[in-house]
């Protein structure tokens, strides 16, 4: 099992895609910090200052989806299962675990950039300064959101198996459907995966859920997707 995990980790960190998403994630973190802290005008509330350190979970969700779905597009899923001599569901579970570990590394990198850029820009701004506890809370919420987003993306990629189709559907849901639903039914939208992850990263201020509650909601959605993906993997043809 350790060997299988090592192999899946090697695949996840040696593709060109992971470096592209890492660059994109860090660039977004730096740009978001500058836009919120400098270009957004008056910023004198703690919630607004926390937003300057927000990550972009949709990006890692997209990376997990594209990477996992690519196993089927490039027809590497079947040989992996045969060589590993493990059940299809077990191989998929290990692959998702590998993406979770790689996602953790990316999450820590993105948050380091976000904090490193945001804190100096926020120094001296009107209103109360962020305490070390508040910064730690933001980092914890962002890291959890990014890791869970990676896992959810990998599970969805195994279910959809089409990187392009999956990416298009994901972007439509995140950038079009979710904002519309949030505008009409904010309370219900907070219970959706995208609504919950938005709260975790500080992107949503007026909400009935705490960061911990939103994390629990997002974790439930993620684990449900993983269970469905593993069950379906056992029953579907890998070819």
JSON list of N, CA and C in Angstrom, two decimals, residues 4 15 80 85 113 121 174 205:
[
{"chain": "A", "resi": 4, "resn": "UNK", "atom": "N", "xyz": [2.19, 1.86, -3.42]},
{"chain": "A", "resi": 4, "resn": "UNK", "atom": "CA", "xyz": [1.16, 2.41, -4.30]},
{"chain": "A", "resi": 4, "resn": "UNK", "atom": "C", "xyz": [0.99, 3.90, -4.05]},
{"chain": "A", "resi": 15, "resn": "UNK", "atom": "N", "xyz": [3.99, 15.96, -12.90]},
{"chain": "A", "resi": 15, "resn": "UNK", "atom": "CA", "xyz": [3.34, 16.45, -14.11]},
{"chain": "A", "resi": 15, "resn": "UNK", "atom": "C", "xyz": [3.53, 17.96, -14.22]},
{"chain": "A", "resi": 80, "resn": "UNK", "atom": "N", "xyz": [-2.48, 0.80, -13.92]},
{"chain": "A", "resi": 80, "resn": "UNK", "atom": "CA", "xyz": [-2.12, 1.02, -12.52]},
{"chain": "A", "resi": 80, "resn": "UNK", "atom": "C", "xyz": [-2.81, 0.00, -11.62]},
{"chain": "A", "resi": 85, "resn": "UNK", "atom": "N", "xyz": [-2.25, -4.74, -8.24]},
{"chain": "A", "resi": 85, "resn": "UNK", "atom": "CA", "xyz": [-2.93, -5.93, -7.74]},
{"chain": "A", "resi": 85, "resn": "UNK", "atom": "C", "xyz": [-3.83, -5.61, -6.55]},
{"chain": "A", "resi": 113, "resn": "UNK", "atom": "N", "xyz": [2.50, 32.65, 0.64]},
{"chain": "A", "resi": 113, "resn": "UNK", "atom": "CA", "xyz": [2.55, 33.82, -0.23]},
{"chain": "A", "resi": 113, "resn": "UNK", "atom": "C", "xyz": [1.48, 34.84, 0.17]},
{"chain": "A", "resi": 121, "resn": "UNK", "atom": "N", "xyz": [1.18, 44.88, 3.63]},
{"chain": "A", "resi": 121, "resn": "UNK", "atom": "CA", "xyz": [0.29, 45.85, 3.01]},
{"chain": "A", "resi": 121, "resn": "UNK", "atom": "C", "xyz": [-0.80, 46.32, 3.96]},
{"chain": "A", "resi": 174, "resn": "UNK", "atom": "N", "xyz": [-19.29, 27.25, -10.34]},
{"chain": "A", "resi": 174, "resn": "UNK", "atom": "CA", "xyz": [-18.61, 28.12, -9.38]},
{"chain": "A", "resi": 174, "resn": "UNK", "atom": "C", "xyz": [-18.78, 29.59, -9.70]},
{"chain": "A", "resi": 205, "resn": "UNK", "atom": "N", "xyz": [-18.82, 37.36, 4.11]},
{"chain": "A", "resi": 205, "resn": "UNK", "atom": "CA", "xyz": [-18.81, 37.96, 5.44]},
{"chain": "A", "resi": 205, "resn": "UNK", "atom": "C", "xyz": [-20.14, 37.80, 6.15]}
]
